[in-house]
Short mmCIF file of C-alpha atoms in Angstrom, two decimals:
data_model
loop_
_atom_site.label_atom_id
_atom_site.label_comp_id
_atom_site.label_asym_id
_atom_site.label_seq_id
_atom_site.Cartn_x
_atom_site.Cartn_y
_atom_site.Cartn_z
CA UNK A 26 0.00 0.00 0.00
CA UNK A 27 2.97 2.29 0.24
CA UNK A 28 6.65 2.74 0.84
CA UNK A 29 8.34 4.09 3.96
CA UNK A 30 11.79 5.65 3.77
CA UNK A 31 13.48 3.96 6.73
CA UNK A 32 16.99 5.36 6.30
CA UNK A 33 20.10 4.39 4.40
CA UNK A 34 20.67 0.64 3.90
CA UNK A 35 18.02 -0.66 6.32
CA UNK A 36 18.73 -4.15 7.64
CA UNK A 37 16.41 -5.59 10.31
CA UNK A 38 13.50 -3.92 12.07
CA UNK A 39 11.24 -4.43 15.08
CA UNK A 40 7.84 -3.06 16.07
CA UNK A 41 7.37 -1.17 19.31
CA UNK A 42 5.29 -2.96 21.93
CA UNK A 43 2.36 -0.59 21.38
CA UNK A 44 2.55 -1.01 17.61
CA UNK A 45 3.00 2.69 16.83
CA UNK A 46 6.70 2.74 15.93
CA UNK A 47 9.17 0.79 13.81
CA UNK A 48 12.80 0.61 14.93
CA UNK A 49 15.19 0.07 11.98
CA UNK A 50 18.94 -0.66 11.86
CA UNK A 51 20.64 1.37 9.09
CA UNK A 52 23.87 -0.44 8.35
CA UNK A 53 25.92 1.98 6.28
CA UNK A 54 25.24 5.12 8.37
CA UNK A 55 25.78 3.67 11.86
CA UNK A 56 22.30 4.49 13.09
CA UNK A 57 18.85 3.26 14.04
CA UNK A 58 15.73 5.05 12.83
CA UNK A 59 12.52 5.41 14.81
CA UNK A 60 9.57 5.58 12.42
CA UNK A 61 6.09 6.74 13.38
CA UNK A 62 3.80 4.25 11.62
CA UNK A 63 0.80 6.62 11.45
CA UNK A 64 2.75 9.33 9.63
CA UNK A 65 5.25 7.01 7.89
CA UNK A 66 8.02 9.44 8.89
CA UNK A 67 11.34 9.04 10.67
CA UNK A 68 10.95 10.80 14.02
CA UNK A 69 14.35 10.09 15.56
CA UNK A 70 17.77 8.86 14.52
CA UNK A 71 19.95 7.17 17.13
CA UNK A 72 23.68 6.98 16.37
CA UNK A 73 25.18 3.58 17.20
CA UNK A 74 28.29 1.61 16.13
CA UNK A 75 29.57 0.20 12.87
CA UNK A 76 27.28 -1.94 10.75
CA UNK A 77 24.09 -2.09 12.82
CA UNK A 78 22.23 -5.23 11.82
CA UNK A 79 19.61 -6.41 14.28
CA UNK A 80 16.92 -4.69 16.31
CA UNK A 81 14.84 -6.26 19.09
CA UNK A 82 12.37 -4.84 21.60
CA UNK A 83 12.46 -5.96 25.25
CA UNK A 84 9.31 -7.72 26.51
CA UNK A 85 8.18 -4.67 28.51
CA UNK A 86 8.67 -2.41 25.46
CA UNK A 87 10.78 0.08 27.42
CA UNK A 88 14.00 -0.54 25.50
CA UNK A 89 15.23 -1.78 22.18
CA UNK A 90 18.57 -3.36 21.38
CA UNK A 91 20.65 -2.67 18.27
CA UNK A 92 23.32 -5.23 17.37
CA UNK A 93 26.35 -4.05 15.39
CA UNK A 94 28.17 -6.64 13.30
CA UNK A 95 31.62 -5.11 12.84
CA UNK A 96 32.79 -4.67 16.42
CA UNK A 97 30.30 -6.79 18.33
CA UNK A 98 28.77 -3.73 19.97
CA UNK A 99 25.31 -3.94 21.48
CA UNK A 100 23.45 -0.69 22.12
CA UNK A 101 20.47 -0.52 24.48
CA UNK A 102 18.15 2.38 23.67
CA UNK A 103 15.42 3.81 25.89
CA UNK A 104 12.18 3.61 23.87
CA UNK A 105 10.78 6.84 25.36
CA UNK A 106 13.76 9.21 25.23
CA UNK A 107 15.73 7.44 22.43
CA UNK A 108 18.88 7.83 24.51
CA UNK A 109 21.45 5.05 24.72
CA UNK A 110 21.23 3.67 28.26
CA UNK A 111 23.86 0.95 27.93
CA UNK A 112 26.50 -0.41 25.60
CA UNK A 113 28.41 -3.68 25.84
CA UNK A 114 30.24 -6.10 23.57
CA UNK A 115 29.80 -9.66 22.40
CA UNK A 116 31.99 -11.60 19.99
CA UNK A 117 31.89 -10.53 16.31
CA UNK A 118 28.86 -10.40 14.05
CA UNK A 119 25.93 -10.33 16.44
CA UNK A 120 22.91 -10.65 14.19
CA UNK A 121 19.79 -10.11 16.30
CA UNK A 122 18.36 -10.69 19.78
CA UNK A 123 15.46 -12.32 21.54
CA UNK A 124 14.35 -12.04 25.17
CA UNK A 125 12.66 -14.28 27.74
CA UNK A 126 9.49 -12.56 28.84
CA UNK A 127 10.00 -12.67 32.60
CA UNK A 128 13.59 -13.47 33.44
CA UNK A 129 15.78 -10.49 32.49
CA UNK A 130 17.57 -12.76 30.02
CA UNK A 131 18.26 -12.30 26.33
CA UNK A 132 20.08 -14.24 23.64
CA UNK A 133 22.35 -12.80 20.94
CA UNK A 134 24.17 -14.97 18.37
CA UNK A 135 27.78 -14.28 17.33
CA UNK A 136 27.94 -15.56 13.77
CA UNK A 137 31.70 -15.44 13.18
CA UNK A 138 32.60 -17.64 16.15
CA UNK A 139 29.64 -20.05 16.27
CA UNK A 140 28.46 -18.99 19.71
CA UNK A 141 25.28 -17.85 21.42
CA UNK A 142 25.54 -15.16 24.11
CA UNK A 143 23.24 -15.28 27.12
CA UNK A 144 22.62 -11.66 28.16
CA UNK A 145 21.71 -10.15 31.53
CA UNK A 146 19.22 -7.46 30.46
CA UNK A 147 19.20 -5.83 33.90
CA UNK A 148 22.97 -5.28 34.20
CA UNK A 149 23.66 -5.26 30.45
CA UNK A 150 26.37 -7.88 30.27
CA UNK A 151 27.13 -11.33 28.93
CA UNK A 152 26.33 -14.01 31.52
CA UNK A 153 27.36 -17.05 29.55
CA UNK A 154 28.51 -18.02 26.07
CA UNK A 155 27.20 -21.24 24.55
CA UNK A 156 29.41 -22.90 21.93
CA UNK A 157 27.20 -24.27 19.17
CA UNK A 158 27.95 -27.43 17.15
CA UNK A 159 30.97 -27.30 14.85
CA UNK A 160 30.30 -25.49 11.58
CA UNK A 161 27.51 -23.34 13.05
CA UNK A 162 27.25 -19.73 11.85
CA UNK A 163 24.35 -18.56 14.05
CA UNK A 164 22.25 -15.86 12.50
CA UNK A 165 18.67 -15.92 13.77
CA UNK A 166 17.22 -16.72 17.18
CA UNK A 167 13.57 -17.35 18.03
CA UNK A 168 11.81 -18.53 21.17
CA UNK A 169 9.05 -21.11 21.22
CA UNK A 170 5.62 -19.67 22.11
CA UNK A 171 5.92 -20.97 25.68
CA UNK A 172 9.49 -19.59 26.01
CA UNK A 173 11.00 -22.97 26.93
CA UNK A 174 12.94 -23.62 23.73
CA UNK A 175 15.28 -21.41 21.78
CA UNK A 176 15.82 -22.07 18.08
CA UNK A 177 19.04 -20.87 16.47
CA UNK A 178 19.46 -20.92 12.69
CA UNK A 179 23.05 -21.84 11.98
CA UNK A 180 23.30 -20.10 8.60
CA UNK A 181 25.77 -21.72 6.26
CA UNK A 182 26.04 -24.61 8.69
CA UNK A 183 22.68 -25.73 7.29
CA UNK A 184 21.25 -26.69 10.68
CA UNK A 185 19.10 -25.41 13.52
CA UNK A 186 20.17 -25.77 17.14
CA UNK A 187 17.45 -26.31 19.73
CA UNK A 188 18.40 -25.07 23.18
CA UNK A 189 16.61 -25.22 26.53
CA UNK A 190 16.14 -21.50 27.28
CA UNK A 191 16.57 -21.96 31.03
CA UNK A 192 19.32 -24.60 31.41
CA UNK A 193 21.08 -23.58 28.15
CA UNK A 194 21.53 -27.24 27.22
CA UNK A 195 21.75 -27.97 23.50
CA UNK A 196 18.99 -30.47 22.88
#
């Protein structure tokens, strides 16, 4: 029905919890755009690190995460003020993020090293790193509807890893 100018070289996007905004990672200009869906206009631009790729909204909708491929930087942005409230690093090429709904835990894959980072979303740090099966190049992460299983697409590895989202065991 139309076209929205999201910014330069848009990669991934996420919807705000209330469904009124779209958060977009703009890879070649080191930024994330905040788009008002009703007006189809960019309202804010948040400067982040090199090669932003993924965007994910926390379960409460108060923050969104932007993953930057080049340096492994993760930026946490306040969804009301659009200010960066935290920044931390994971290993190279973080692609996206997903969050448990009630535990203060998130998951971010590091494609280049075949690992999955378990994130403390309260203190903004890596709690644990899970080494995926040999040949894995993790790109996407999704939770099962009940939040018990985490599915990781292993890109060129041609497989999907299934992980218990609470014990972190590869099933």
